[in-house]
């Protein structure tokens, strides 16, 4: 028996025989082509075949998983027809007289390298999309074959180096009980799709493909991130029980969809969801979300060749507010910069973009961009319960300047006869240590705080969260982080304001008892984390967690805090 550690990417336990899904060798060597016209015709034929395949996959995904997941293949179709990719490929064939496959591989590799060198997880995923599309076309150009995941007709665990979005979308839930890969993380497309399919998955194992043979009995533990190869009968019984217990737990969680989130001693907190597009609201409501705690509006600006118009933005905000049917929606204004770039803005490259010209700093300088967004938000405000928050606020002057622009645009709209809500709450993200330290002063002027722990942690610990060499310093449970969070919550409550959290920490099962004890009012997380969090909070006493949090604040290390939380008897 062999036990391999990885990253738990999709919850659940699966037990079945291994099916190794190995892509063919896509290595391309330079080949001269005497007839460029013939190579261009081969390219067009391969593109046409790939187009047919992608359209079929998109339709299947739309039918089985819905519009949001089908968008992945819409983006693949866009890449397949993108002149920025195809024009240099055709130029290479014509000017250097090389084969179609070499021209495609060379050009696509340049794009992939560019995307992979960007810090943004979002843009790195675009590299995976480009690679997936390129391999599809190369399969036809090189005359390669491989077993299509859709052809699997018996219960299996899929073992692979990686699963492309196309692979994952074609997995038949009736037969594919789980999968595990050498590479990948929780935010990769394959992991996201696995969670949608509710297929247990463990990724990032490094060498599972080399360690497993087709036909081996495999257990995928997507709860704790382990893969067990050729387990004993005793271990099979153990994991069968674990699987059954998890399935029963899911049915119990579903009963909590319409239930108010309350601790064991009757204290209510709000569980909200983080979203990136209006389509994400469906998941919020299906999982019993009590609001949207973070609407990342930058996705409206990304993937375009120009800034979105006021009407485009208005319609997106209006859609979210209407779909939430009066539940609160916290919209973060444009948070571009750092790891999120807009090529069409032509911003100068910076030595350290995370500490540079980004978010509210950019908006206060390029006021025309900011005013357009503020107008769209204000126009949409009458369609629901809107809360607006400004990101990356470091000083009170920045907040006051942003608020002044908002009020100016509000007055203009009212003068134009446009109705605007008078109930809009205005808050800030707390993600810079100076803001957390000065929270008592900010609390006098804002309506709420939303703590962005992803950045707050990296700024406090002086450790880039994208840098694997210092990843050990990304410590959400470090007493220094907990003290900053505590300061923010206390400052808010002293002024009668509420404090929420929209970083990954808010949905973390280890952090939840501490945050409950510190008095956090709103927890915003991925939609699928809401029901497990609601269940966990219902078993915790706020009074007891206050005592726990007080102890945690006095500890010296993150490890000590984790051990303290583990000692809780729920």
Coordinates of C-alpha atoms in Angstrom, one line a residue:
X1 CA 0.0 0.0 0.0
X2 CA 1.2 3.5 -0.9
X3 CA -0.1 6.8 0.4
X4 CA 0.6 9.9 -1.6
X5 CA 0.0 13.5 -0.3
X6 CA -1.5 16.2 -2.5
X7 CA -3.9 19.2 -2.4
X8 CA -7.5 18.5 -1.6
X9 CA -9.2 20.2 -4.6
X10 CA -12.7 18.8 -4.5
X11 CA -14.3 17.3 -1.4
X12 CA -15.4 13.6 -1.1
X13 CA -13.9 10.1 -1.1
X14 CA -13.8 7.9 -4.2
X15 CA -12.7 4.2 -4.5
X16 CA -12.2 2.6 -7.9
X17 CA -9.6 1.2 -10.3
X18 CA -7.0 3.5 -11.8
X19 CA -7.4 4.8 -15.4
X20 CA -4.2 6.5 -16.6
X21 CA -5.0 9.3 -19.0
X22 CA -1.8 10.2 -20.7
X23 CA -1.7 12.7 -23.5
X24 CA 0.5 11.8 -26.5
X25 CA 3.9 13.4 -27.1
X26 CA 3.3 16.9 -28.6
X27 CA 6.9 17.6 -29.2
X28 CA 7.3 19.5 -32.4
X29 CA 10.6 19.8 -34.4
X30 CA 11.3 22.3 -37.0
X31 CA 10.4 21.1 -40.5
X32 CA 10.8 23.1 -43.7
X33 CA 7.8 23.3 -45.9
X34 CA 8.2 23.9 -49.6
X35 CA 4.6 24.7 -50.2
X36 CA 3.3 27.3 -47.7
X37 CA -0.1 27.2 -49.3
X38 CA -0.5 23.5 -48.5
X39 CA 0.6 24.2 -44.9
X40 CA -2.0 27.0 -44.5
X41 CA -4.6 24.6 -45.8
X42 CA -3.5 21.9 -43.2
X43 CA -3.8 24.6 -40.5
X44 CA -7.3 25.6 -41.6
X45 CA -8.4 22.0 -41.6
X46 CA -7.0 21.4 -38.1
X47 CA -8.7 24.6 -36.9
X48 CA -12.0 23.6 -38.4
X49 CA -11.9 20.1 -36.7
X50 CA -11.0 21.7 -33.4
X51 CA -13.8 24.2 -33.8
X52 CA -16.3 21.3 -34.2
X53 CA -15.0 19.5 -31.2
X54 CA -15.0 22.6 -28.9
X55 CA -18.6 23.5 -30.0
X56 CA -19.7 19.9 -29.1
X57 CA -18.0 20.1 -25.7
X58 CA -19.4 23.5 -25.1
X59 CA -23.0 22.3 -25.8
X60 CA -22.5 19.2 -23.6
X61 CA -21.1 21.4 -20.8
X62 CA -24.0 23.9 -21.1
X63 CA -26.5 21.0 -20.8
X64 CA -24.8 19.3 -17.8
X65 CA -23.1 22.0 -15.9
X66 CA -24.7 25.3 -16.9
X67 CA -23.8 28.5 -18.6
X68 CA -21.0 29.5 -16.3
X69 CA -18.9 26.4 -16.9
X70 CA -19.6 26.5 -20.6
X71 CA -18.0 29.9 -20.7
X72 CA -14.6 28.2 -20.4
X73 CA -15.1 26.6 -23.8
X74 CA -16.4 29.9 -25.2
X75 CA -13.0 31.3 -24.2
X76 CA -11.3 28.4 -26.0
X77 CA -13.3 29.1 -29.1
X78 CA -12.2 32.8 -28.9
X79 CA -8.5 31.7 -28.6
X80 CA -9.0 29.4 -31.6
X81 CA -10.2 32.2 -33.7
X82 CA -8.0 35.0 -32.2
X83 CA -6.2 37.0 -35.0
X84 CA -3.5 37.9 -32.4
X85 CA -2.6 34.2 -32.3
X86 CA -3.4 33.1 -35.9
X87 CA -2.0 36.0 -37.8
X88 CA 1.6 35.5 -36.6
X89 CA 1.2 31.7 -37.1
X90 CA 0.2 32.3 -40.8
X91 CA 3.0 34.9 -41.2
X92 CA 5.6 32.4 -39.9
X93 CA 4.4 29.8 -42.4
X94 CA 4.6 32.3 -45.3
X95 CA 7.8 34.1 -44.4
X96 CA 10.0 31.3 -43.0
X97 CA 8.4 28.4 -44.9
X98 CA 8.0 26.1 -41.9
X99 CA 5.4 23.5 -41.2
X100 CA 2.0 24.5 -39.7
X101 CA 2.6 22.6 -36.5
X102 CA 6.0 24.3 -35.9
X103 CA 4.6 27.8 -36.6
X104 CA 1.7 27.2 -34.2
X105 CA 3.8 25.6 -31.5
X106 CA 6.4 28.5 -31.6
X107 CA 3.8 31.2 -31.6
X108 CA 1.6 29.7 -28.9
X109 CA 4.7 29.0 -26.7
X110 CA 5.5 32.7 -26.8
X111 CA 2.0 33.6 -25.5
X112 CA 2.1 30.8 -22.9
X113 CA 5.4 32.0 -21.5
X114 CA 4.1 35.6 -21.3
X115 CA 1.0 34.5 -19.4
X116 CA 3.0 32.2 -17.0
X117 CA 5.4 35.0 -16.1
X118 CA 2.5 37.1 -14.8
X119 CA 1.8 37.0 -11.1
X120 CA -2.0 36.9 -11.5
X121 CA -3.6 33.5 -10.9
X122 CA -6.3 34.5 -13.4
X123 CA -3.8 35.3 -16.1
X124 CA -1.8 32.1 -15.4
X125 CA -5.1 30.2 -16.1
X126 CA -5.1 31.8 -19.5
X127 CA -1.8 30.1 -20.1
X128 CA -3.5 26.8 -19.4
X129 CA -6.3 27.7 -21.8
X130 CA -3.8 28.5 -24.5
X131 CA -1.9 25.3 -24.0
X132 CA -5.2 23.3 -24.1
X133 CA -6.3 24.8 -27.4
X134 CA -2.8 24.4 -28.9
X135 CA -2.7 20.7 -28.1
X136 CA -6.1 20.2 -29.6
X137 CA -5.0 21.7 -32.9
X138 CA -1.6 19.9 -32.8
X139 CA -3.4 16.6 -32.3
X140 CA -4.9 17.0 -35.8
X141 CA -1.8 18.5 -37.4
X142 CA 0.4 15.7 -36.1
X143 CA -2.1 12.9 -36.6
X144 CA -2.1 11.8 -33.0
X145 CA -4.7 9.8 -31.0
X146 CA -5.4 9.5 -27.4
X147 CA -8.3 8.0 -25.3
X148 CA -11.0 10.6 -25.0
X149 CA -12.2 10.9 -21.3
X150 CA -15.8 10.8 -22.7
X151 CA -15.1 7.2 -23.9
X152 CA -14.6 5.8 -20.4
X153 CA -17.3 3.2 -19.7
X154 CA -16.5 1.7 -16.3
X155 CA -16.1 3.1 -12.8
X156 CA -12.6 4.5 -12.5
X157 CA -10.3 7.0 -10.9
X158 CA -8.6 9.1 -13.6
X159 CA -4.8 9.5 -13.1
X160 CA -3.1 12.2 -15.1
X161 CA -0.2 14.6 -15.3
X162 CA -2.9 17.3 -15.5
X163 CA -6.5 17.5 -16.7
X164 CA -7.3 20.2 -19.2
X165 CA -10.7 22.0 -19.0
X166 CA -11.7 19.9 -22.0
X167 CA -10.7 16.7 -20.3
X168 CA -12.6 17.6 -17.2
X169 CA -15.8 18.7 -19.0
X170 CA -15.9 15.3 -20.7
X171 CA -15.7 13.2 -17.6
X172 CA -18.9 11.2 -17.2
X173 CA -20.0 11.3 -13.6
X174 CA -21.6 7.9 -13.9
X175 CA -18.2 6.3 -14.5
X176 CA -15.4 8.7 -13.3
X177 CA -15.6 8.6 -9.5
X178 CA -12.7 10.9 -8.9
X179 CA -9.4 12.0 -10.3
X180 CA -5.9 12.9 -9.2
X181 CA -3.1 14.7 -11.0
X182 CA 0.6 15.5 -10.6
X183 CA 0.2 19.2 -10.9
X184 CA -2.5 21.9 -10.3
X185 CA -4.0 23.8 -7.4
X186 CA -7.3 24.6 -5.9
X187 CA -7.9 27.5 -8.3
X188 CA -7.0 25.6 -11.5
X189 CA -9.9 25.1 -14.0
X190 CA -9.8 21.3 -13.4
X191 CA -10.3 21.8 -9.7
X192 CA -13.1 24.3 -10.2
X193 CA -14.8 21.9 -12.7
X194 CA -14.4 19.0 -10.3
X195 CA -16.2 20.9 -7.6
X196 CA -19.0 21.6 -10.0
X197 CA -19.2 18.0 -11.0
X198 CA -19.0 17.0 -7.3
X199 CA -16.2 14.6 -8.2
X200 CA -13.6 14.1 -5.4
X201 CA -10.2 15.3 -6.6
X202 CA -6.6 15.6 -5.3
X203 CA -4.1 17.6 -7.3
X204 CA -0.5 18.6 -7.0
X205 CA 0.7 15.2 -5.9
X206 CA 3.9 15.7 -8.0
X207 CA 4.3 12.0 -9.0
X208 CA 1.0 10.1 -8.8
X209 CA 1.1 9.3 -12.5
X210 CA 4.5 7.6 -12.1
X211 CA 3.4 5.7 -8.9
X212 CA 0.2 4.2 -10.2
X213 CA -0.5 1.5 -12.9
X214 CA -3.7 1.2 -14.8
X215 CA -6.0 -1.3 -13.0
X216 CA -4.5 -0.5 -9.5
X217 CA -7.2 0.0 -6.8
X218 CA -7.0 3.7 -5.8
X219 CA -8.7 5.7 -3.1
X220 CA -8.9 9.5 -3.6
X221 CA -9.5 11.4 -0.4
X222 CA -10.5 14.9 -1.5
X223 CA -11.3 15.8 2.1
X224 CA -7.7 15.6 3.4
X225 CA -5.7 15.5 0.2
X226 CA -4.4 11.9 0.1
X227 CA -4.3 9.2 -2.6
X228 CA -4.0 5.6 -1.4
X229 CA -2.8 3.0 -3.9
X230 CA -3.7 -0.7 -3.5
X231 CA -5.1 -0.3 0.0
X232 CA -5.7 -3.3 2.3
X233 CA -9.2 -4.5 3.0
X234 CA -9.1 -2.7 6.4
X235 CA -8.2 0.6 4.8
X236 CA -10.9 0.1 2.2
X237 CA -13.5 -0.3 4.9
X238 CA -12.1 2.8 6.7
X239 CA -12.5 5.0 3.6
X240 CA -15.8 3.5 2.7
X241 CA -17.1 4.6 6.1
X242 CA -15.5 8.0 5.6
X243 CA -17.1 8.4 2.2
X244 CA -20.6 7.4 3.5
X245 CA -20.2 9.7 6.4
X246 CA -19.4 12.6 4.1
X247 CA -22.4 11.9 1.9
X248 CA -24.6 11.9 4.9
X249 CA -23.0 15.2 5.9
X250 CA -23.8 16.8 2.6
X251 CA -27.5 15.8 2.9
X252 CA -27.5 17.4 6.4
X253 CA -25.8 20.6 5.1
X254 CA -28.5 20.9 2.4
X255 CA -31.1 21.3 5.2
X256 CA -29.4 24.5 6.2
X257 CA -30.0 26.4 3.0
X258 CA -32.7 28.6 4.3
X259 CA -31.6 28.6 7.9
X260 CA -30.3 31.8 9.7
X261 CA -26.6 31.5 10.6
X262 CA -26.5 31.4 14.4
X263 CA -24.0 30.2 16.9
X264 CA -24.9 27.6 19.6
X265 CA -25.7 30.4 22.0
X266 CA -27.9 32.3 19.6
X267 CA -25.5 34.9 18.1
X268 CA -26.3 35.7 14.5
X269 CA -23.5 36.3 11.9
X270 CA -23.9 36.8 8.2
X271 CA -22.5 34.3 5.7
X272 CA -22.0 35.9 2.3
X273 CA -20.3 34.9 -0.9
X274 CA -17.5 36.2 -3.1
X275 CA -18.4 36.5 -6.8
X276 CA -16.7 37.7 -10.0
X277 CA -19.7 37.8 -12.5
X278 CA -23.5 38.1 -12.4
X279 CA -23.7 34.4 -13.3
X280 CA -22.1 33.5 -10.0
X281 CA -25.3 34.6 -8.1
X282 CA -26.9 31.3 -8.9
X283 CA -24.4 29.5 -6.7
X284 CA -24.8 32.0 -3.9
X285 CA -28.5 31.4 -3.7
X286 CA -28.3 27.6 -4.1
X287 CA -25.9 27.5 -1.2
X288 CA -28.0 29.6 1.1
X289 CA -25.8 32.8 0.9
X290 CA -27.2 35.7 3.0
X291 CA -25.6 38.2 0.7
X292 CA -22.7 39.0 -1.6
X293 CA -19.7 40.1 0.5
X294 CA -17.4 40.8 -2.4
X295 CA -18.3 41.5 -6.0
X296 CA -14.9 41.7 -7.8
X297 CA -15.8 44.2 -10.5
X298 CA -12.4 44.0 -12.2
X299 CA -13.6 41.0 -14.2
X300 CA -15.9 43.4 -16.1
X301 CA -12.7 45.2 -17.3
X302 CA -10.6 42.1 -18.1
X303 CA -10.7 40.2 -21.3
X304 CA -11.6 43.3 -23.3
X305 CA -9.8 45.6 -25.7
X306 CA -11.3 48.7 -24.1
X307 CA -12.9 50.0 -20.9
X308 CA -16.5 48.8 -20.3
X309 CA -19.1 51.5 -20.9
X310 CA -21.3 52.9 -18.1
X311 CA -24.3 51.0 -19.5
X312 CA -22.4 47.7 -19.6
X313 CA -21.4 48.2 -16.0
X314 CA -24.9 49.4 -15.0
X315 CA -26.5 46.3 -16.4
X316 CA -24.1 43.9 -14.6
X317 CA -24.6 45.6 -11.2
X318 CA -28.4 45.8 -11.7
X319 CA -28.5 42.1 -12.6
X320 CA -26.7 41.1 -9.4
X321 CA -28.8 43.4 -7.2
X322 CA -32.0 42.1 -8.7
X323 CA -31.1 38.5 -8.5
X324 CA -30.1 38.9 -4.8
X325 CA -33.7 40.1 -4.1
X326 CA -32.9 42.6 -1.4
X327 CA -30.0 40.7 0.2
X328 CA -27.0 43.0 0.7
X329 CA -24.4 43.2 -2.1
X330 CA -21.0 44.6 -1.4
X331 CA -19.4 45.8 -4.6
X332 CA -15.6 46.5 -4.6
X333 CA -14.7 49.3 -7.0
X334 CA -12.0 48.7 -9.6
X335 CA -9.1 46.8 -8.2
X336 CA -6.6 46.7 -11.0
X337 CA -2.8 46.6 -10.6
X338 CA -0.6 44.3 -8.7
X339 CA -1.3 40.9 -10.3
X340 CA -4.2 42.2 -12.4
X341 CA -3.3 44.1 -15.5
X342 CA -5.4 45.9 -18.2
X343 CA -3.2 46.0 -21.4
X344 CA -5.3 48.7 -23.0
X345 CA -4.5 51.2 -20.2
X346 CA -0.8 51.1 -21.1
X347 CA 0.3 51.5 -17.5
X348 CA 4.1 51.6 -16.9
X349 CA 5.8 48.5 -15.6
X350 CA 6.8 48.7 -11.9
X351 CA 9.5 47.1 -9.9
X352 CA 7.0 46.1 -7.2
X353 CA 3.4 46.4 -8.6
X354 CA 1.8 45.1 -5.4
X355 CA 3.1 48.2 -3.6
X356 CA 2.6 50.4 -6.6
X357 CA 0.0 52.3 -8.7
X358 CA -3.1 50.1 -8.2
X359 CA -6.7 50.0 -7.1
X360 CA -7.9 53.3 -5.4
X361 CA -4.6 54.9 -6.3
X362 CA -5.2 54.4 -10.0
X363 CA -8.8 55.5 -9.7
X364 CA -8.1 58.7 -7.9
X365 CA -5.6 59.7 -10.6
X366 CA -7.6 58.5 -13.6
X367 CA -10.9 59.9 -12.4
X368 CA -12.7 59.5 -15.7
X369 CA -12.5 55.7 -15.3
X370 CA -13.6 55.9 -11.6
X371 CA -16.5 58.3 -12.3
X372 CA -17.9 56.0 -14.9
X373 CA -18.0 53.1 -12.5
X374 CA -19.5 55.3 -9.7
X375 CA -22.2 56.5 -12.0
X376 CA -23.1 52.9 -13.0
X377 CA -23.2 51.8 -9.4
X378 CA -25.3 54.7 -8.3
X379 CA -27.8 54.2 -11.1
X380 CA -28.1 50.5 -10.2
X381 CA -28.5 51.2 -6.5
X382 CA -32.3 51.5 -6.6
X383 CA -32.6 47.8 -7.7
X384 CA -31.4 46.3 -4.4
X385 CA -29.3 46.7 -1.2
X386 CA -26.0 48.1 -2.5
X387 CA -22.9 48.6 -0.4
X388 CA -19.8 50.1 -2.1
X389 CA -16.3 49.6 -0.8
X390 CA -13.0 51.1 -1.9
X391 CA -9.9 48.8 -2.1
X392 CA -6.3 49.5 -1.1
X393 CA -7.1 52.5 1.2
X394 CA -4.0 53.5 3.1
X395 CA -5.0 57.0 4.4
X396 CA -8.1 58.8 5.5
X397 CA -7.4 61.4 2.7
X398 CA -7.8 58.6 0.1
X399 CA -11.2 57.6 1.5
X400 CA -12.4 61.2 1.7
X401 CA -11.3 61.9 -1.9
X402 CA -13.1 58.7 -3.2
X403 CA -16.2 59.5 -1.2
X404 CA -16.2 63.1 -2.5
X405 CA -16.2 61.8 -6.1
X406 CA -19.0 59.5 -5.3
X407 CA -21.1 62.3 -3.8
X408 CA -20.3 64.6 -6.8
X409 CA -21.6 61.9 -9.3
X410 CA -24.6 61.3 -7.1
X411 CA -25.5 65.0 -7.2
X412 CA -25.0 65.1 -11.0
X413 CA -27.3 62.1 -11.5
X414 CA -30.0 63.6 -9.3
X415 CA -29.8 66.8 -11.3
X416 CA -30.3 64.8 -14.4
X417 CA -33.5 63.3 -12.9
X418 CA -31.9 59.9 -12.3
X419 CA -33.1 58.1 -9.2
X420 CA -30.4 57.1 -6.7
X421 CA -30.8 55.1 -3.4
X422 CA -30.3 57.1 -0.2
X423 CA -29.5 53.8 1.7
X424 CA -26.1 53.0 0.1
X425 CA -23.5 52.0 2.7
X426 CA -19.9 53.1 2.0
X427 CA -17.0 51.2 3.3
X428 CA -13.4 50.2 2.7
X429 CA -11.3 47.1 2.4
X430 CA -8.8 46.8 5.2
X431 CA -5.8 45.2 3.6
X432 CA -2.9 47.5 4.5
X433 CA -1.5 47.3 8.0
X434 CA -1.5 51.1 8.5
X435 CA -5.3 51.1 7.9
X436 CA -5.8 48.4 10.5
X437 CA -3.7 50.2 13.0
X438 CA -5.7 53.4 12.4
X439 CA -9.1 51.6 12.3
X440 CA -10.4 53.6 15.2
X441 CA -10.2 56.8 13.1
X442 CA -11.5 55.3 9.9
X443 CA -14.5 53.8 11.8
X444 CA -15.7 57.4 12.5
X445 CA -16.2 58.0 8.8
X446 CA -16.9 54.7 7.1
X447 CA -20.1 52.6 7.3
X448 CA -18.3 49.3 7.4
X449 CA -15.0 47.5 7.1
X450 CA -14.3 44.4 5.0
X451 CA -10.9 42.8 5.9
X452 CA -9.0 41.6 2.8
X453 CA -6.8 39.0 4.5
X454 CA -5.1 37.8 1.3
X455 CA -3.2 41.1 1.0
X456 CA -3.2 42.0 4.7
X457 CA -1.2 38.9 5.5
X458 CA 1.4 39.4 2.8
X459 CA 1.9 43.0 3.6
X460 CA 2.1 42.4 7.4
X461 CA 4.6 39.5 6.9
X462 CA 6.5 41.1 4.1
X463 CA 6.1 37.9 2.1
X464 CA 4.8 37.8 -1.5
X465 CA 2.0 35.2 -1.4
X466 CA 2.9 34.2 -5.0
X467 CA 6.5 33.4 -4.1
X468 CA 6.9 29.7 -3.2
X469 CA 10.2 30.3 -1.5
X470 CA 8.6 32.5 1.2
X471 CA 5.2 30.8 1.3
X472 CA 5.9 29.5 4.8
X473 CA 5.4 33.2 5.9
X474 CA 1.9 33.3 4.6
X475 CA 0.4 32.7 8.0
X476 CA -3.3 33.6 8.5
X477 CA -3.2 32.3 12.1
X478 CA -0.2 34.2 13.1
X479 CA -1.0 36.2 16.3
X480 CA 0.1 39.4 14.6
X481 CA -2.6 38.9 12.0
X482 CA -5.2 38.0 14.6
X483 CA -4.3 41.2 16.6
X484 CA -4.8 43.4 13.5
X485 CA -8.2 41.7 12.8
X486 CA -9.2 42.2 16.4
X487 CA -8.2 45.9 16.3
X488 CA -10.4 46.4 13.2
X489 CA -13.4 44.6 14.6
X490 CA -13.2 46.4 18.0
X491 CA -12.8 49.8 16.2
X492 CA -15.9 49.2 14.1
X493 CA -18.1 48.0 17.0
X494 CA -17.0 51.0 19.1
X495 CA -18.6 53.3 16.5
X496 CA -21.6 51.1 16.0
X497 CA -20.4 49.9 12.6
X498 CA -20.1 46.3 11.3
X499 CA -16.9 44.4 10.2
X500 CA -16.7 41.7 7.7
X501 CA -14.0 39.6 6.0
X502 CA -13.7 38.7 2.3
X503 CA -10.3 37.0 2.2
X504 CA -9.8 33.3 2.0
X505 CA -9.5 33.2 5.8
X506 CA -13.2 33.8 6.2
X507 CA -14.1 30.4 4.9
X508 CA -11.3 28.6 6.6
X509 CA -12.5 26.0 9.1
X510 CA -9.5 26.6 11.4
X511 CA -10.0 30.4 11.4
X512 CA -13.8 30.4 11.8
X513 CA -13.8 29.7 15.6
X514 CA -11.3 32.5 16.1
X515 CA -13.1 35.0 13.9
X516 CA -16.4 34.2 15.7
X517 CA -14.7 34.8 19.0
X518 CA -13.2 38.1 17.8
X519 CA -16.7 39.3 17.0
X520 CA -16.6 39.3 13.1
X521 CA -20.1 40.2 11.9
X522 CA -19.9 39.0 8.2
X523 CA -18.0 36.1 6.7
X524 CA -17.7 36.2 2.9
X525 CA -16.3 33.1 1.1
X526 CA -16.7 30.9 -1.9
X527 CA -20.3 29.9 -2.3
X528 CA -19.6 26.1 -1.8
X529 CA -18.1 26.9 1.6
X530 CA -21.2 28.6 3.0
X531 CA -23.2 25.5 4.2
X532 CA -20.2 23.8 5.9
X533 CA -19.4 27.1 7.6
X534 CA -23.0 27.5 8.8
X535 CA -23.0 24.0 10.2
X536 CA -19.7 24.6 12.0
X537 CA -20.8 27.9 13.5
X538 CA -24.1 26.4 14.7
X539 CA -22.0 24.0 16.9
X540 CA -19.8 26.8 18.4
X541 CA -20.6 29.0 21.3
X542 CA -19.7 32.7 20.7
X543 CA -18.9 33.1 24.5
X544 CA -16.6 30.1 24.5
X545 CA -14.9 31.3 21.3
X546 CA -14.3 34.7 22.8
X547 CA -12.2 33.0 25.5
X548 CA -10.4 30.9 22.8
X549 CA -9.6 34.1 20.7
X550 CA -8.3 35.9 23.8
X551 CA -5.9 33.1 24.4
X552 CA -4.9 33.0 20.7
X553 CA -4.0 36.7 20.8
X554 CA -1.5 36.1 23.5
X555 CA 0.3 33.2 21.7
X556 CA 3.7 33.5 20.1
X557 CA 3.4 31.4 16.9
X558 CA 0.8 30.4 14.2
X559 CA 1.5 26.7 15.1
X560 CA 0.4 27.3 18.7
X561 CA -2.8 28.9 17.5
X562 CA -3.6 26.0 15.3
X563 CA -3.0 23.5 18.2
X564 CA -5.3 25.7 20.4
X565 CA -8.1 25.5 17.8
X566 CA -7.7 21.8 17.4
X567 CA -8.3 21.4 21.1
X568 CA -11.9 22.6 20.8
X569 CA -14.6 20.1 21.6
X570 CA -17.5 21.0 19.4

